[in-house]
Structures are given as C-alpha cells and as structure tokens.
C-alpha cells in the first residue's frame, strides 16, 4: 500500500516545487534614487488575496478579430468558456486547448479560429517600466522559446492602488509578438527602503556638533591670541575647564562603579555563613 502512495506524493511535491519556482520569478527588485523598489506580483495584498493573478483563471482582451487569454505567474485555468479553436499546439492541443500555457491568442484565418501559444509561466521575466520613475510599475514578459516561431507577450502592470482596470488594449508587432497593459495594485512597490550607506540623522547631528565645537575653539583661540595677546596653551578658551574634564569623567565612572559594585557586594555579605 505504501508503495502505491509514493507516486501521488511525488506528483504533489513536483507541482508545489514548480509553483514556488514560478512565483519566485514574479519577484523583482530595482535600485534607484537611493531606494530599493521591491515587487512581488503573486503575493497577497488587500482585497486581492492572489496578487495579480486573475481569480477567474485568466484575463481576456479582444481587438481586431483577435482574442487574447493570459494569466500572470501561473498557467491558464478555464473553469468556463474554454477556447474553441484550431491548432493550439504547445498549449494542450485542440482537445485540451489552453491547459498548459500562460498566454494564448486566437485569430480568425479564412473563417477559422486558429490559436497560438504565446508563452509559459516558466519563461516569465519581470522588468521595470520606467527607470526614471520606478514606482510606475513593471512589465511582465513571457515567450514560447520556439526556435522556428518565437511568439511572446508583454504585459505592463501599471501601479494603481485603488482598483483594477483592464486589460483594454491589444497591440501586435511582427508575426506573433503581442502587448497589453493592466492597472493593478500589485504593480505598486510592496516595499521601499533607503540605502544603508547614506548618513543617518544621528551621524549628521554628531557632525554638526563637532563642527560647532571646532569653530568655538578656533574662533576663541584667534580672539585671545590677537585681541588679548595671550600666548602658549592659555590661548585655548576656558583652558582651566577643559583641563578638569578628564578628571570629572573619571570621577563620574568611579562613582558609578562604586555604587553598583558596592551594592552587589553588600548583597553578597548580607547573609551570614552557616556551617553544617
């Protein structure tokens, strides 16, 4: 019995591994303007538990007698209204069209709807839309990787924090290179943090204090040297006070050590020795 169970377990583990690998490909980080912009398209966000993934299993857009179905960061899932077209190679075939790819387009050729696969989830690549404005969103690209006819789809996921709009447009270039856009909260940077190499507020404050102290010493010394005619070490302003600073610091630490050290010794000696 146990020997028969290892097959479904192996299939389940394989599917989980593939799913996690695909989702990791939908993570992207971009560094610019002393900030790190991090995007995770498949992560859960408010009102959208599956991130940019369509809860219907696919997005659909039509233009110029062409129909495009696509899903980001995952494969297409048709629970209703599956594609009915000729061909559909590399995406389940005519009998199971749209079951093994992430983007599929249907075009009417001589009265027949002919389907072509445009990409797979494993080929997903994410890049920034505008490097001058990293918060604008990202562009998701996928392709078939076919040497004879390398079809592809580019989806611009534009940052819109309040709601989802689109896809509304469909553009075609070349033989089978398509592009569309989508406005979605997942296109907004999930985390923005500054570089640690920059100056912090404490370091800036410390530098200001040191500069003021140096200006005080130099200005005071110049005044005492030229105006009062003082020479030697006495040219330093308030030299008597500065001479007592090391001794004052030593006395302060000494009193702290004696206070805490004395209390601990007092606790140890407050108990009398008992002989058994």
CSV table of C-alpha atoms in Angstrom, one decimal:
chain,number,residue,atom,x,y,z
A,1,UNK,CA,0.0,0.0,0.0
A,2,UNK,CA,2.8,2.4,0.9
A,3,UNK,CA,4.5,1.6,-2.4
A,4,UNK,CA,1.5,2.9,-4.3
A,5,UNK,CA,1.3,6.1,-2.3
A,6,UNK,CA,4.7,7.4,-3.3
A,7,UNK,CA,3.5,8.3,-6.9
A,8,UNK,CA,0.8,10.8,-6.0
A,9,UNK,CA,3.1,12.2,-3.3
A,10,UNK,CA,5.9,12.7,-5.8
A,11,UNK,CA,3.5,14.4,-8.2
A,12,UNK,CA,2.2,16.7,-5.5
A,13,UNK,CA,5.8,17.7,-4.4
A,14,UNK,CA,6.7,18.3,-8.0
A,15,UNK,CA,3.7,20.6,-8.6
A,16,UNK,CA,4.5,22.5,-5.4
A,17,UNK,CA,8.1,22.9,-6.5
A,18,UNK,CA,7.1,24.2,-9.9
A,19,UNK,CA,4.5,26.6,-8.4
A,20,UNK,CA,7.0,28.1,-6.0
A,21,UNK,CA,9.6,28.4,-8.7
A,22,UNK,CA,7.1,30.3,-11.0
A,23,UNK,CA,6.0,32.6,-8.2
A,24,UNK,CA,9.6,33.4,-7.4
A,25,UNK,CA,10.1,34.5,-11.0
A,26,UNK,CA,7.4,37.1,-10.4
A,27,UNK,CA,9.5,38.8,-7.7
A,28,UNK,CA,11.6,41.8,-8.8
A,29,UNK,CA,13.7,44.4,-7.1
A,30,UNK,CA,15.1,47.6,-8.6
A,31,UNK,CA,17.6,50.0,-7.0
A,32,UNK,CA,17.4,53.7,-8.0
A,33,UNK,CA,17.5,57.1,-6.4
A,34,UNK,CA,19.0,55.7,-3.2
A,35,UNK,CA,15.9,53.4,-2.7
A,36,UNK,CA,15.1,49.8,-3.2
A,37,UNK,CA,11.8,49.1,-5.0
A,38,UNK,CA,10.5,45.6,-4.4
A,39,UNK,CA,7.7,44.0,-6.3
A,40,UNK,CA,6.0,40.6,-5.7
A,41,UNK,CA,3.2,40.2,-8.1
A,42,UNK,CA,2.0,36.9,-6.7
A,43,UNK,CA,1.9,38.0,-3.1
A,44,UNK,CA,-1.4,38.6,-1.3
A,45,UNK,CA,-2.5,42.2,-0.9
A,46,UNK,CA,-5.6,43.9,0.4
A,47,UNK,CA,-8.7,42.9,-1.5
A,48,UNK,CA,-6.6,40.7,-3.8
A,49,UNK,CA,-5.5,37.5,-2.0
A,50,UNK,CA,-3.9,36.1,-5.1
A,51,UNK,CA,-2.0,39.3,-6.1
A,52,UNK,CA,-2.0,40.0,-9.8
A,53,UNK,CA,-3.4,36.5,-10.6
A,54,UNK,CA,-6.9,36.6,-12.0
A,55,UNK,CA,-9.4,34.8,-9.8
A,56,UNK,CA,-11.2,33.7,-12.9
A,57,UNK,CA,-8.1,31.8,-14.0
A,58,UNK,CA,-7.4,34.1,-16.9
A,59,UNK,CA,-7.5,37.7,-18.3
A,60,UNK,CA,-9.2,38.2,-21.6
A,61,UNK,CA,-9.0,41.0,-24.2
A,62,UNK,CA,-10.3,41.3,-27.7
A,63,UNK,CA,-9.2,43.6,-30.6
A,64,UNK,CA,-9.3,43.4,-34.4
A,65,UNK,CA,-10.8,39.9,-34.6
A,66,UNK,CA,-8.1,38.7,-32.2
A,67,UNK,CA,-8.8,37.2,-28.7
A,68,UNK,CA,-6.1,37.0,-26.1
A,69,UNK,CA,-6.2,35.0,-22.9
A,70,UNK,CA,-3.4,35.2,-20.4
A,71,UNK,CA,-2.6,34.6,-16.8
A,72,UNK,CA,0.4,36.1,-14.9
A,73,UNK,CA,2.7,34.0,-12.8
A,74,UNK,CA,0.7,30.8,-13.4
A,75,UNK,CA,-0.9,28.7,-16.2
A,76,UNK,CA,-4.3,29.3,-17.7
A,77,UNK,CA,-7.3,27.8,-16.0
A,78,UNK,CA,-10.6,27.6,-17.8
A,79,UNK,CA,-13.5,26.8,-15.5
A,80,UNK,CA,-15.9,28.2,-18.0
A,81,UNK,CA,-15.9,29.4,-21.7
A,82,UNK,CA,-12.8,27.5,-22.8
A,83,UNK,CA,-11.2,28.4,-26.2
A,84,UNK,CA,-12.5,26.6,-29.2
A,85,UNK,CA,-10.1,26.9,-32.0
A,86,UNK,CA,-7.9,25.0,-34.4
A,87,UNK,CA,-4.3,24.2,-33.7
A,88,UNK,CA,-3.4,25.2,-30.1
A,89,UNK,CA,-0.1,23.4,-30.3
A,90,UNK,CA,2.2,23.8,-27.3
A,91,UNK,CA,-0.8,24.6,-25.1
A,92,UNK,CA,-2.8,21.4,-24.7
A,93,UNK,CA,-3.7,20.7,-28.3
A,94,UNK,CA,-7.1,21.1,-29.9
A,95,UNK,CA,-8.9,18.8,-27.4
A,96,UNK,CA,-7.5,20.5,-24.3
A,97,UNK,CA,-6.7,23.9,-25.6
A,98,UNK,CA,-5.4,26.4,-23.0
A,99,UNK,CA,-4.4,23.9,-20.3
A,100,UNK,CA,-0.6,24.0,-20.4
A,101,UNK,CA,0.5,27.6,-21.2
A,102,UNK,CA,0.2,31.1,-19.7
A,103,UNK,CA,-0.8,33.1,-22.8
A,104,UNK,CA,-2.9,32.1,-25.8
A,105,UNK,CA,-4.2,34.1,-28.8
A,106,UNK,CA,-6.9,33.3,-31.3
A,107,UNK,CA,-7.0,34.8,-34.8
A,108,UNK,CA,-9.6,34.3,-37.5
A,109,UNK,CA,-7.9,32.9,-40.5
A,110,UNK,CA,-10.2,32.2,-43.6
A,111,UNK,CA,-13.2,31.7,-41.3
A,112,UNK,CA,-11.4,29.5,-38.8
A,113,UNK,CA,-10.3,30.5,-35.3
A,114,UNK,CA,-6.6,29.5,-35.0
A,115,UNK,CA,-4.9,29.5,-31.6
A,116,UNK,CA,-1.3,30.1,-30.9
A,117,UNK,CA,0.6,29.8,-27.7
A,118,UNK,CA,2.5,33.0,-26.7
A,119,UNK,CA,4.3,31.9,-23.5
A,120,UNK,CA,4.7,29.8,-20.5
A,121,UNK,CA,4.9,30.7,-16.8
A,122,UNK,CA,8.4,29.2,-16.6
A,123,UNK,CA,9.7,31.8,-19.1
A,124,UNK,CA,8.3,34.8,-17.1
A,125,UNK,CA,10.7,37.7,-16.8
A,126,UNK,CA,9.9,40.9,-14.9
A,127,UNK,CA,11.5,44.4,-15.5
A,128,UNK,CA,10.8,48.0,-14.6
A,129,UNK,CA,8.7,50.0,-16.9
A,130,UNK,CA,10.4,53.4,-16.4
A,131,UNK,CA,13.8,53.6,-14.7
A,132,UNK,CA,13.3,57.3,-14.2
A,133,UNK,CA,10.0,56.6,-12.4
A,134,UNK,CA,10.4,53.1,-10.7
A,135,UNK,CA,7.1,53.4,-8.9
A,136,UNK,CA,5.1,53.4,-12.1
A,137,UNK,CA,5.1,49.6,-12.3
A,138,UNK,CA,6.6,46.6,-14.0
A,139,UNK,CA,6.5,44.9,-17.4
A,140,UNK,CA,6.0,41.1,-17.4
A,141,UNK,CA,7.3,39.2,-20.4
A,142,UNK,CA,6.9,35.6,-21.5
A,143,UNK,CA,7.7,33.6,-24.6
A,144,UNK,CA,7.4,30.2,-26.1
A,145,UNK,CA,11.1,29.7,-26.8
A,146,UNK,CA,10.3,28.1,-30.1
A,147,UNK,CA,13.2,28.4,-32.5
A,148,UNK,CA,11.0,28.3,-35.6
A,149,UNK,CA,8.5,30.9,-34.3
A,150,UNK,CA,9.3,32.5,-31.0
A,151,UNK,CA,6.0,34.1,-30.0
A,152,UNK,CA,5.8,36.4,-27.0
A,153,UNK,CA,3.6,38.5,-24.8
A,154,UNK,CA,4.4,41.7,-22.8
A,155,UNK,CA,2.0,42.8,-20.1
A,156,UNK,CA,2.6,46.2,-18.5
A,157,UNK,CA,1.3,46.1,-14.9
A,158,UNK,CA,0.9,49.8,-14.0
A,159,UNK,CA,0.6,50.9,-10.4
A,160,UNK,CA,-3.0,51.8,-9.4
A,161,UNK,CA,-3.6,51.4,-5.7
A,162,UNK,CA,-7.4,51.6,-5.5
A,163,UNK,CA,-8.8,49.2,-8.2
A,164,UNK,CA,-8.1,47.1,-11.2
A,165,UNK,CA,-8.6,48.3,-14.7
A,166,UNK,CA,-8.1,46.3,-17.9
A,167,UNK,CA,-6.7,44.8,-19.9
A,168,UNK,CA,-8.3,47.1,-22.5
A,169,UNK,CA,-5.8,47.3,-25.4
A,170,UNK,CA,-4.0,44.7,-27.5
A,171,UNK,CA,-1.1,45.6,-29.8
A,172,UNK,CA,0.6,43.3,-32.2
A,173,UNK,CA,4.1,43.6,-33.7
A,174,UNK,CA,5.8,41.2,-36.0
A,175,UNK,CA,4.4,37.8,-36.6
A,176,UNK,CA,3.2,36.9,-33.1
A,177,UNK,CA,4.5,39.4,-30.6
A,178,UNK,CA,1.7,40.9,-28.6
A,179,UNK,CA,1.5,43.5,-25.9
A,180,UNK,CA,-1.2,44.7,-23.5
A,181,UNK,CA,-1.4,46.6,-20.2
A,182,UNK,CA,-3.2,46.2,-16.9
A,183,UNK,CA,-3.7,48.7,-14.0
A,184,UNK,CA,-3.4,46.8,-10.7
A,185,UNK,CA,-2.3,47.4,-7.1
A,186,UNK,CA,0.2,44.6,-7.5
A,187,UNK,CA,2.1,46.9,-9.8
A,188,UNK,CA,2.9,49.2,-6.9
A,189,UNK,CA,6.2,48.7,-5.0
A,190,UNK,CA,5.5,46.5,-2.0
A,191,UNK,CA,8.4,47.8,0.0
A,192,UNK,CA,10.5,50.9,-0.4
A,193,UNK,CA,13.6,51.3,1.8
A,194,UNK,CA,16.6,53.6,1.7
A,195,UNK,CA,20.2,52.6,1.3
A,196,UNK,CA,22.1,51.9,4.5
A,197,UNK,CA,25.2,53.7,3.1
A,198,UNK,CA,23.6,57.1,3.5
A,199,UNK,CA,24.1,59.4,6.5
A,200,UNK,CA,21.6,58.8,9.3
A,201,UNK,CA,20.2,61.6,11.5
A,202,UNK,CA,22.4,60.8,14.4
A,203,UNK,CA,25.6,60.9,12.3
A,204,UNK,CA,24.5,64.2,10.8
A,205,UNK,CA,23.8,65.7,14.3
A,206,UNK,CA,27.1,64.5,15.6
A,207,UNK,CA,29.0,66.1,12.7
A,208,UNK,CA,27.2,69.4,13.3
A,209,UNK,CA,28.1,69.3,17.0
A,210,UNK,CA,31.7,68.6,16.2
A,211,UNK,CA,31.9,71.4,13.6
A,212,UNK,CA,30.4,73.9,16.1
A,213,UNK,CA,32.8,72.8,18.8
A,214,UNK,CA,35.8,73.2,16.4
A,215,UNK,CA,34.6,76.6,15.3
A,216,UNK,CA,34.3,77.6,19.0
A,217,UNK,CA,37.9,76.5,19.8
A,218,UNK,CA,39.4,78.1,16.7
A,219,UNK,CA,37.5,81.4,17.0
A,220,UNK,CA,38.2,81.7,20.7
A,221,UNK,CA,41.9,81.0,20.2
A,222,UNK,CA,42.2,83.6,17.4
A,223,UNK,CA,40.4,86.2,19.5
A,224,UNK,CA,42.6,85.5,22.6
A,225,UNK,CA,45.8,85.5,20.5
A,226,UNK,CA,45.3,88.7,18.5
A,227,UNK,CA,43.0,90.8,20.7
A,228,UNK,CA,44.2,89.8,24.2
A,229,UNK,CA,47.8,89.0,23.4
A,230,UNK,CA,47.7,85.6,25.2
A,231,UNK,CA,50.4,83.1,24.2
A,232,UNK,CA,51.0,79.4,24.9
A,233,UNK,CA,48.4,76.9,26.0
A,234,UNK,CA,46.4,79.6,27.6
A,235,UNK,CA,45.3,80.7,24.1
A,236,UNK,CA,42.7,77.9,24.3
A,237,UNK,CA,39.4,79.4,25.6
A,238,UNK,CA,38.4,78.1,29.1
A,239,UNK,CA,41.6,76.0,29.2
A,240,UNK,CA,41.1,75.5,33.0
A,241,UNK,CA,37.7,74.0,32.5
A,242,UNK,CA,38.9,71.6,29.7
A,243,UNK,CA,41.8,70.5,31.9
A,244,UNK,CA,39.3,69.3,34.5
A,245,UNK,CA,37.1,67.3,32.0
A,246,UNK,CA,39.1,64.1,32.1
A,247,UNK,CA,39.2,64.1,35.9
A,248,UNK,CA,35.5,64.8,36.0
A,249,UNK,CA,34.7,61.9,33.6
A,250,UNK,CA,37.0,59.5,35.7
A,251,UNK,CA,35.2,60.6,38.9
A,252,UNK,CA,31.8,60.0,37.4
A,253,UNK,CA,32.6,56.5,36.2
A,254,UNK,CA,34.3,55.7,39.5
A,255,UNK,CA,31.2,56.7,41.5
A,256,UNK,CA,29.0,54.6,39.2
A,257,UNK,CA,31.3,51.5,39.6
A,258,UNK,CA,31.5,52.0,43.4
A,259,UNK,CA,27.7,52.4,43.7
A,260,UNK,CA,26.8,49.3,41.7
A,261,UNK,CA,29.8,47.3,42.8
A,262,UNK,CA,29.2,48.2,46.5
A,263,UNK,CA,25.5,47.2,46.3
A,264,UNK,CA,26.3,43.8,44.8
A,265,UNK,CA,29.0,43.2,47.4
A,266,UNK,CA,26.5,44.3,50.1
A,267,UNK,CA,24.0,41.8,48.9
A,268,UNK,CA,26.6,39.0,49.0
A,269,UNK,CA,27.8,39.8,52.5
A,270,UNK,CA,24.3,40.4,54.0
A,271,UNK,CA,23.9,36.7,54.6
A,272,UNK,CA,25.8,35.0,57.4
A,273,UNK,CA,27.8,31.8,56.8
A,274,UNK,CA,26.1,28.7,58.1
A,275,UNK,CA,28.2,25.7,59.0
A,276,UNK,CA,26.6,22.2,58.6
